[in-house]
Coordinates of C-alpha atoms in Angstrom, one line a residue:
X149 CA -73.2 238.3 -13.6
X150 CA -72.5 237.7 -9.9
X151 CA -69.4 239.1 -8.1
X152 CA -68.0 235.5 -7.8
X153 CA -68.3 235.0 -11.6
X154 CA -66.5 238.3 -12.2
X155 CA -63.7 237.2 -9.8
X156 CA -63.2 233.8 -11.5
X157 CA -63.5 235.1 -15.1
X158 CA -59.7 235.5 -15.7
X159 CA -59.2 231.8 -14.7
X160 CA -62.0 230.0 -16.5
X161 CA -64.1 230.5 -19.5
X162 CA -67.4 232.2 -18.4
X163 CA -69.8 233.5 -20.9
X164 CA -73.4 234.6 -20.8
X165 CA -75.9 232.5 -22.7
X166 CA -79.5 232.9 -23.8
X167 CA -82.4 230.7 -23.0
X168 CA -81.2 227.9 -25.3
X169 CA -77.8 226.3 -25.7
X170 CA -76.4 223.7 -28.2
X171 CA -73.7 221.3 -26.9
X172 CA -71.9 219.1 -29.4
X173 CA -69.5 216.4 -27.9
X174 CA -67.2 214.2 -29.9
X175 CA -66.7 210.9 -28.0
X176 CA -63.3 209.3 -27.8
X177 CA -62.4 205.9 -26.5
X178 CA -59.8 205.1 -23.8
X179 CA -57.2 204.0 -26.4
X180 CA -57.0 206.9 -28.9
X181 CA -53.8 208.6 -27.8
X182 CA -55.3 211.0 -25.3
X183 CA -52.9 212.3 -22.6
X184 CA -54.4 212.3 -19.1
X185 CA -53.0 214.8 -16.6
X186 CA -53.9 215.1 -12.9
X187 CA -52.4 217.6 -10.4
X188 CA -52.9 217.5 -6.6
X189 CA -51.6 219.7 -3.8
X190 CA -52.0 218.7 -0.2
X191 CA -50.2 218.2 3.1
X192 CA -49.8 214.4 2.7
X193 CA -48.0 214.3 -0.7
X194 CA -47.1 217.9 -1.5
X195 CA -47.4 218.8 -5.1
X196 CA -48.0 215.7 -7.2
X197 CA -48.3 215.5 -11.0
X198 CA -49.7 212.3 -12.6
X199 CA -49.7 211.7 -16.3
X200 CA -50.6 208.8 -18.5
X201 CA -50.9 208.0 -22.3
X202 CA -52.8 205.1 -23.8
X203 CA -53.1 204.2 -27.5
X204 CA -53.4 201.2 -29.8
X205 CA -51.6 199.9 -32.9
X206 CA -48.0 199.8 -31.6
X207 CA -47.0 196.5 -33.3
X208 CA -50.3 195.2 -34.5
X209 CA -53.7 196.7 -35.5
X210 CA -55.5 195.5 -32.3
X211 CA -52.7 195.7 -29.7
X212 CA -52.8 198.4 -27.0
X213 CA -50.3 200.1 -24.7
X214 CA -50.3 202.4 -21.8
X215 CA -47.4 204.4 -20.2
X216 CA -47.6 206.5 -17.0
X217 CA -45.3 208.8 -15.0
X218 CA -45.8 210.5 -11.6
X219 CA -43.7 213.0 -9.8
X220 CA -44.2 214.7 -6.4
X221 CA -42.4 217.2 -4.3
X222 CA -43.0 218.6 -0.8
X223 CA -41.3 220.5 2.1
X224 CA -39.9 218.0 4.6
X225 CA -38.1 218.7 7.9
X226 CA -38.1 218.2 11.6
X227 CA -41.3 219.3 13.5
X228 CA -39.5 222.2 15.2
X229 CA -37.0 223.0 12.4
X230 CA -36.7 224.4 8.9
X231 CA -38.3 222.4 6.1
X232 CA -36.6 222.0 2.7
X233 CA -38.2 221.4 -0.7
X234 CA -37.4 217.9 -1.9
X235 CA -38.9 215.2 -4.1
X236 CA -41.2 212.7 -2.5
X237 CA -42.4 210.3 -5.2
X238 CA -41.2 209.2 -8.6
X239 CA -43.3 206.5 -10.3
X240 CA -43.4 205.2 -13.8
X241 CA -44.2 202.2 -15.9
X242 CA -45.7 200.7 -19.0
X243 CA -48.2 198.1 -20.0
X244 CA -48.4 196.3 -23.4
X245 CA -51.5 194.4 -24.3
X246 CA -51.4 191.9 -27.2
X247 CA -54.3 191.4 -29.6
X248 CA -57.0 189.1 -28.1
X249 CA -56.3 185.4 -27.9
X250 CA -59.2 183.1 -27.1
X251 CA -61.2 186.1 -25.7
X252 CA -58.4 187.5 -23.4
X253 CA -55.5 189.9 -23.8
X254 CA -52.1 188.8 -22.5
X255 CA -50.1 191.7 -21.2
X256 CA -46.6 192.6 -19.9
X257 CA -46.4 195.1 -17.1
X258 CA -43.2 196.8 -16.0
X259 CA -43.1 199.5 -13.3
X260 CA -41.0 201.2 -10.7
X261 CA -41.4 203.5 -7.8
X262 CA -39.1 205.6 -5.6
X263 CA -40.3 207.1 -2.3
X264 CA -38.5 209.8 -0.3
X265 CA -40.9 210.5 2.5
X266 CA -41.2 211.2 6.2
X267 CA -42.6 208.9 9.0
X268 CA -42.4 210.8 12.3
X269 CA -44.6 208.2 13.9
X270 CA -41.7 205.7 13.4
X271 CA -39.0 208.2 14.3
X272 CA -38.0 208.7 10.7
X273 CA -37.2 212.2 9.4
X274 CA -36.8 210.7 5.9
X275 CA -36.4 207.3 4.3
X276 CA -36.0 206.1 0.7
X277 CA -37.9 203.1 -0.7
X278 CA -37.3 201.6 -4.1
X279 CA -39.6 199.1 -5.8
X280 CA -39.3 197.5 -9.2
X281 CA -42.0 195.1 -10.6
X282 CA -42.4 192.9 -13.6
X283 CA -45.4 190.8 -14.3
X284 CA -47.2 188.8 -17.0
X285 CA -51.0 188.8 -16.8
X286 CA -54.2 188.2 -18.8
X287 CA -57.1 190.6 -19.0
X288 CA -60.7 189.8 -19.8
X289 CA -62.6 192.7 -21.2
X290 CA -66.1 193.2 -19.9
X291 CA -66.7 196.3 -22.0
X292 CA -64.7 199.2 -23.4
X293 CA -63.6 200.3 -19.9
X294 CA -64.5 197.3 -17.6
X295 CA -62.2 194.4 -17.2
X296 CA -60.8 191.7 -14.9
X297 CA -57.0 191.1 -14.8
X298 CA -54.9 188.3 -13.2
X299 CA -51.1 188.1 -13.2
X300 CA -47.9 186.9 -11.6
X301 CA -44.4 188.2 -11.5
X302 CA -41.6 189.4 -9.2
X303 CA -40.8 192.5 -7.3
X304 CA -37.4 193.9 -6.1
X305 CA -37.7 196.0 -3.0
X306 CA -35.1 198.1 -1.2
X307 CA -35.3 200.3 1.9
X308 CA -32.4 202.6 2.8
X309 CA -31.1 206.0 3.6
X310 CA -33.0 206.1 6.9
X311 CA -32.5 209.4 8.7
X312 CA -33.8 209.3 12.3
X313 CA -35.1 212.2 14.3
X314 CA -33.0 211.1 17.3
X315 CA -30.9 208.0 17.9
X316 CA -31.4 204.9 15.9
X317 CA -34.4 204.6 13.6
X318 CA -37.2 202.2 14.5
X319 CA -36.8 200.4 11.1
X320 CA -33.6 199.0 9.5
X321 CA -32.3 198.7 6.0
X322 CA -33.9 195.9 3.9
X323 CA -33.5 194.5 0.4
X324 CA -35.2 191.5 -1.2
X325 CA -36.6 190.0 -4.4
X326 CA -40.0 188.3 -4.0
X327 CA -42.5 186.5 -6.2
X328 CA -45.8 188.1 -6.4
X329 CA -49.4 187.6 -7.7
X330 CA -51.8 190.4 -8.5
X331 CA -55.4 191.0 -9.5
X332 CA -57.4 193.9 -10.6
X333 CA -61.1 194.5 -11.6
X334 CA -62.8 197.6 -12.9
X335 CA -66.5 197.9 -13.4
X336 CA -67.6 201.1 -15.1
X337 CA -71.4 201.2 -15.1
X338 CA -71.8 204.3 -17.4
X339 CA -69.1 203.8 -20.1
X340 CA -70.8 206.4 -22.4
X341 CA -70.6 209.2 -19.7
X342 CA -68.9 212.3 -21.0
X343 CA -67.4 213.3 -17.6
X344 CA -64.6 210.9 -17.0
X345 CA -64.0 212.4 -13.5
X346 CA -67.6 211.5 -12.4
X347 CA -68.0 208.0 -13.8
X348 CA -70.1 205.5 -11.9
X349 CA -67.4 202.9 -11.2
X350 CA -66.0 200.3 -8.8
X351 CA -62.3 199.5 -8.9
X352 CA -60.8 196.6 -6.8
X353 CA -57.1 195.6 -6.7
X354 CA -55.0 193.3 -4.7
X355 CA -51.5 191.7 -4.5
X356 CA -49.8 188.9 -2.7
X357 CA -46.1 188.8 -1.9
X358 CA -44.6 185.3 -1.3
X359 CA -42.4 184.7 1.7
X360 CA -38.7 185.3 1.3
X361 CA -36.5 187.2 3.8
X362 CA -39.8 188.4 5.2
X363 CA -43.0 186.4 5.7
X364 CA -45.8 186.6 3.2
X365 CA -47.8 189.8 2.8
X366 CA -51.1 190.8 1.0
X367 CA -53.3 193.7 0.3
X368 CA -56.8 194.3 -1.0
X369 CA -58.1 197.8 -1.9
X370 CA -61.2 199.3 -3.4
X371 CA -62.7 202.6 -4.5
X372 CA -66.3 203.4 -5.6
X373 CA -67.9 206.5 -7.0
X374 CA -71.5 207.4 -8.0
X375 CA -72.6 210.9 -9.2
X376 CA -76.1 212.2 -9.6
X377 CA -76.7 215.3 -11.8
X378 CA -79.7 217.6 -11.3
X379 CA -79.4 220.2 -14.0
X380 CA -75.9 221.7 -13.4
X381 CA -75.9 220.6 -9.7
X382 CA -74.1 217.4 -8.6
X383 CA -74.4 215.0 -5.7
X384 CA -71.4 212.7 -5.5
X385 CA -70.9 209.7 -3.2
X386 CA -67.6 207.8 -2.8
X387 CA -66.2 204.9 -0.8
X388 CA -62.7 203.6 -0.6
X389 CA -60.6 201.3 1.6
X390 CA -57.6 199.1 2.1
X391 CA -57.0 195.9 4.0
X392 CA -53.5 194.5 4.5
X393 CA -52.1 191.5 6.4
X394 CA -49.0 189.4 6.9
X395 CA -45.5 190.9 7.2
X396 CA -46.3 194.2 5.5
X397 CA -43.3 196.6 5.4
X398 CA -44.2 200.2 6.4
X399 CA -43.8 201.9 2.9
X400 CA -46.9 200.0 1.9
X401 CA -49.0 201.5 4.7
X402 CA -52.1 203.4 3.7
X403 CA -52.1 207.1 4.5
X404 CA -55.5 208.2 5.9
X405 CA -54.9 211.9 5.3
X406 CA -56.0 213.1 1.9
X407 CA -56.7 209.6 0.4
X408 CA -59.6 209.1 2.8
X409 CA -60.0 212.5 4.6
X410 CA -59.6 215.5 2.4
X411 CA -57.5 218.4 3.7
X412 CA -56.6 217.1 7.1
X413 CA -54.4 214.7 9.0
X414 CA -51.6 214.7 6.4
X415 CA -48.6 212.7 7.6
X416 CA -50.4 211.7 10.8
X417 CA -52.1 208.4 10.3
X418 CA -50.6 205.4 8.4
X419 CA -52.5 202.1 8.8
X420 CA -53.0 198.6 7.4
X421 CA -56.8 198.7 7.7
X422 CA -59.1 201.6 6.7
X423 CA -62.5 202.1 5.2
X424 CA -64.0 205.5 4.3
X425 CA -67.1 207.1 2.8
X426 CA -67.7 210.6 1.4
X427 CA -70.6 212.7 0.3
X428 CA -70.3 215.9 -1.7
X429 CA -72.8 218.5 -3.0
X430 CA -71.9 220.9 -5.7
X431 CA -74.3 223.8 -6.6
X432 CA -74.0 225.6 -9.8
X433 CA -73.1 229.3 -9.9
X434 CA -72.5 229.5 -13.7
X435 CA -73.6 226.3 -15.5
X436 CA -70.9 223.6 -15.1
X437 CA -68.2 226.3 -15.2
X438 CA -68.3 227.4 -11.6
X439 CA -69.8 225.7 -8.6
X440 CA -69.7 226.0 -4.8
X441 CA -70.1 223.0 -2.6
X442 CA -70.1 221.2 0.8
X443 CA -68.5 217.9 1.6
X444 CA -68.1 215.4 4.4
X445 CA -65.7 212.5 4.7
X446 CA -65.7 209.8 7.4
X447 CA -63.1 207.0 8.0
X448 CA -62.6 204.1 10.4
X449 CA -59.2 202.6 10.8
X450 CA -57.1 200.5 13.1
X451 CA -54.1 202.1 14.8
X452 CA -52.0 199.9 17.0
X453 CA -54.7 198.0 19.0
X454 CA -57.3 200.8 18.9
X455 CA -60.1 201.6 16.5
X456 CA -60.2 205.2 15.5
X457 CA -63.0 207.1 13.8
X458 CA -62.4 210.5 12.1
X459 CA -64.3 213.0 10.0
X460 CA -63.4 215.8 7.6
X461 CA -65.9 218.4 6.4
X462 CA -66.0 221.9 4.9
X463 CA -66.6 223.9 1.8
X464 CA -65.4 223.7 -1.7
X465 CA -65.0 225.5 -5.0
X466 CA -65.1 223.9 -8.4
X467 CA -64.2 225.4 -11.8
X468 CA -64.0 224.0 -15.3
X469 CA -60.7 225.2 -16.7
X470 CA -60.3 225.6 -20.5
X471 CA -63.4 223.4 -20.9
X472 CA -61.2 220.3 -20.2
X473 CA -59.9 220.2 -16.7
X474 CA -61.8 220.3 -13.4
X475 CA -60.3 222.3 -10.6
X476 CA -61.5 221.3 -7.1
X477 CA -60.5 223.3 -4.0
X478 CA -61.5 222.0 -0.5
X479 CA -61.2 223.8 2.8
X480 CA -61.6 221.4 5.7
X481 CA -61.6 220.9 9.4
X482 CA -61.2 217.4 10.9
X483 CA -61.7 215.6 14.2
X484 CA -60.7 212.1 15.3
X485 CA -61.9 210.0 18.2
X486 CA -58.4 209.8 19.7
X487 CA -58.4 213.5 20.3
X488 CA -56.6 214.7 17.2
X489 CA -57.9 217.8 15.4
X490 CA -56.8 219.6 12.3
X491 CA -57.6 221.9 9.5
X492 CA -56.2 222.4 6.0
X493 CA -56.9 222.5 2.3
X494 CA -56.6 220.3 -0.7
X495 CA -56.4 221.2 -4.4
X496 CA -57.0 218.9 -7.3
X497 CA -56.8 219.5 -11.1
X498 CA -58.3 216.5 -13.0
X499 CA -59.1 215.9 -16.6
X500 CA -62.9 216.1 -17.0
X501 CA -63.5 215.2 -20.6

């Protein structure tokens, strides 16, 4: 075995194989009670743990339900002072889908989110954002994983505990209850694929907030992924973006760092319009257990009245942990057309099967 394989052996399951191998996979559907767990570490969000559980048969044989919970923590503080470890995001919710009625599934969606984050570009050392949502919707299944969903409901929003860097903060306290409409579509083109982290998929989502104390606001977002496999080597292409308009309050702003540019510009750019594309090559060192890679991300976004173009690129390491989770480590450097430069890293742990 190679020195790299010897180094990684304590962390992942690596074993020598002969000329032939036999792989047996037991396929499970989305609704059979599997717990999904994703962990991420980066400058933008700190350490974030995301979990979800989906199953069927809660009240009826053909009903379905899903519950999710996220938690994040990071070091926050003034640019020239000491940082303290604090929570940054708490998110949770549940969805209940009734049995099909006339070809669609009515559903009830309850969710909430707490943000405790930093926006130095707005002069905010920290702020707290609270959002509670309740919606009724209908979902039309296009397959086991593909669907279209439309719904309407209400959201309760509150912005407070603003701590300014100096003087008065640029934003003020705010609280309101608003009517909302939402839509979501997911198209999974390879529903039988074994690797759930490399599915060929297109996901689109959007919402509309009716005018109240603030004028109307809307958002449309998307993400796309396609992976090609050559033996144990992978080529992965991705695209994502967000468009917002109207009177959008700043906690809804899209962070460019990490979501669109891996490893760089965390807590630097927050925008209402961004589009990005990424390409990644993973070369096998030991089957699908250990791989080394190269990646490049590019993003275009509007900042104030200027259009900014930025790139992130570097090397990566990928390991299959306990034959269930995919560990991805990215080391990146980044450059932006407005003169910003940066370097950093990003770590992801995702369920692979």
